[in-house]
Amino acid sequence: MKQLFLPELTYVQGKVERGQGILVEDGVILAVDAKETLVSAHADAQRFDWPKRLAFPGTVNVHNHSFQSLLRGIAADRPFLEWRDQALYKFSPLLSPEDLYWGAVFAFGEMARYGVTTVSDFFYLHNDSLEGDEAIIRAAKDVGVRLVLARTMYDWAGAPEGYRETIPQAVENTRSLAKKYADSPWLRIVPAPHSLHAASLDMIRAGHRLAKDLDCNFHIHVAEEPFEVEEVKRTHKGLHTIELLDSIGVVDERMVIVHGVWLKPEEIQTLGAHGGKLAYCPSSNMFLADGVTDLVAMHKAGVVVGLGSDGACSNNRISIFEEMRMASLLQKVHTCNAMSVNYNQAVAMGTENGGTILQMPVGTIAPGYNADFVSIDLADLSMQPLSGSLEQLLPNLVYSMQPNAIDSVVVGGRLVSKRGELQTVPNQTITQNVQRILERLTSI
Ligand SMILES: [Zn+2]
């Protein structure tokens, strides 16, 4: 089926264009061209008229833990390790596959409403089966967003038992899921050895090998908190985190590190020189008082940076438009330099860089990419003022836009959210199920 999207303005390859339309067939963008040309050549296409709207790429969330949406508001304002013990470790073992499903519908639904069309879920509540993984996959399908399941490989004995697998189990489970869904344009399964504090070096090596076998990237938390760096230095002859990972041969173009807060300048150089990538989660780093990643050095070193919300109980908003704003503001105040990260860089991190990191044709409005976009209401007060030259459009999008300006959210040509209401799973159904689960959890 052919579709024509006809916005007033379109964000195409770094520029805002007037009078362009988007032709879509079977969920993929076929052409971006003058509206009159497209309308006269494709009179039979289903038409979406978007007057006073900007068509903007759907945003890409490169790091999330969907089940954590159920824990939002619990143990807020505590240090990382206290938050981990009082929120995460206390409640996560109590979640059934059905709870995980509703947690993910809740997370993905809320994100979709805020313009996220592809999300990477770093998932580790395995409980000795694939039921949880399948629940997350089902939730993404039901909400209608694209998913990269970063299937976590975890063998640290100090964590709840349900997180843990042996190395052969973790490899086999990840490989079998990846094979099962190999042909899906909606879904990718990638290995994700959790971190240096929660996965053994052999588990990390196995994750890296598996990524090579499956020809995909692998995700790993690195240097989120000083305690991880101190532990690594103590147990590995003074080596820092990236130094240790480099010494075992896993720092390469497949590596996506999450956070990277406590890295030495030389480690950032190594990461960039080897083609490594960064999932940057500025709000979560602020919420948990982790510290500030040196984004300026990351950019200088050539590290591709995408944005992640992280889990909703360490943010606590899960919007990538929000992270664009936060990334820029946090870097400005950290460096005392208003030019350290600009709005164009913020937009790239929240859209096309995310597509590069997740290895999906998303985050860009161009032929061959998936038809994932959002329409922004240009008449919303938070987008004003707008002059004819459109110079303020992108700064307003990054720094002043409020969620109510996000009108339609389209994934693969399908309308997933409209004026704040999900079109796939009703908002009210989500609220009722989340409430039911929380009543049970907090009464135990
Ligand atoms: Zn994380």
PDB file of C-alpha atoms and ligand atoms in Angstrom, residues 63 65 221 258-259 310, ligand 1:
ATOM      1  CA  HIS A  63      19.354   2.409  26.131  1.00  0.00           C
ATOM      2  CA  HIS A  65      15.334  -1.158  30.866  1.00  0.00           C
ATOM      3  CA  HIS A 221      27.666  -0.763  30.688  1.00  0.00           C
ATOM      4  CA  VAL A 258      26.615   2.629  27.975  1.00  0.00           C
ATOM      5  CA  HIS A 259      27.462   5.684  30.159  1.00  0.00           C
ATOM      6  CA  ASP A 310      17.892   4.452  30.740  1.00  0.00           C
TER       7      ASP A 310
HETATM    8 ZN    ZN B   1      21.447   0.538  31.994  1.00  0.00          ZN
END
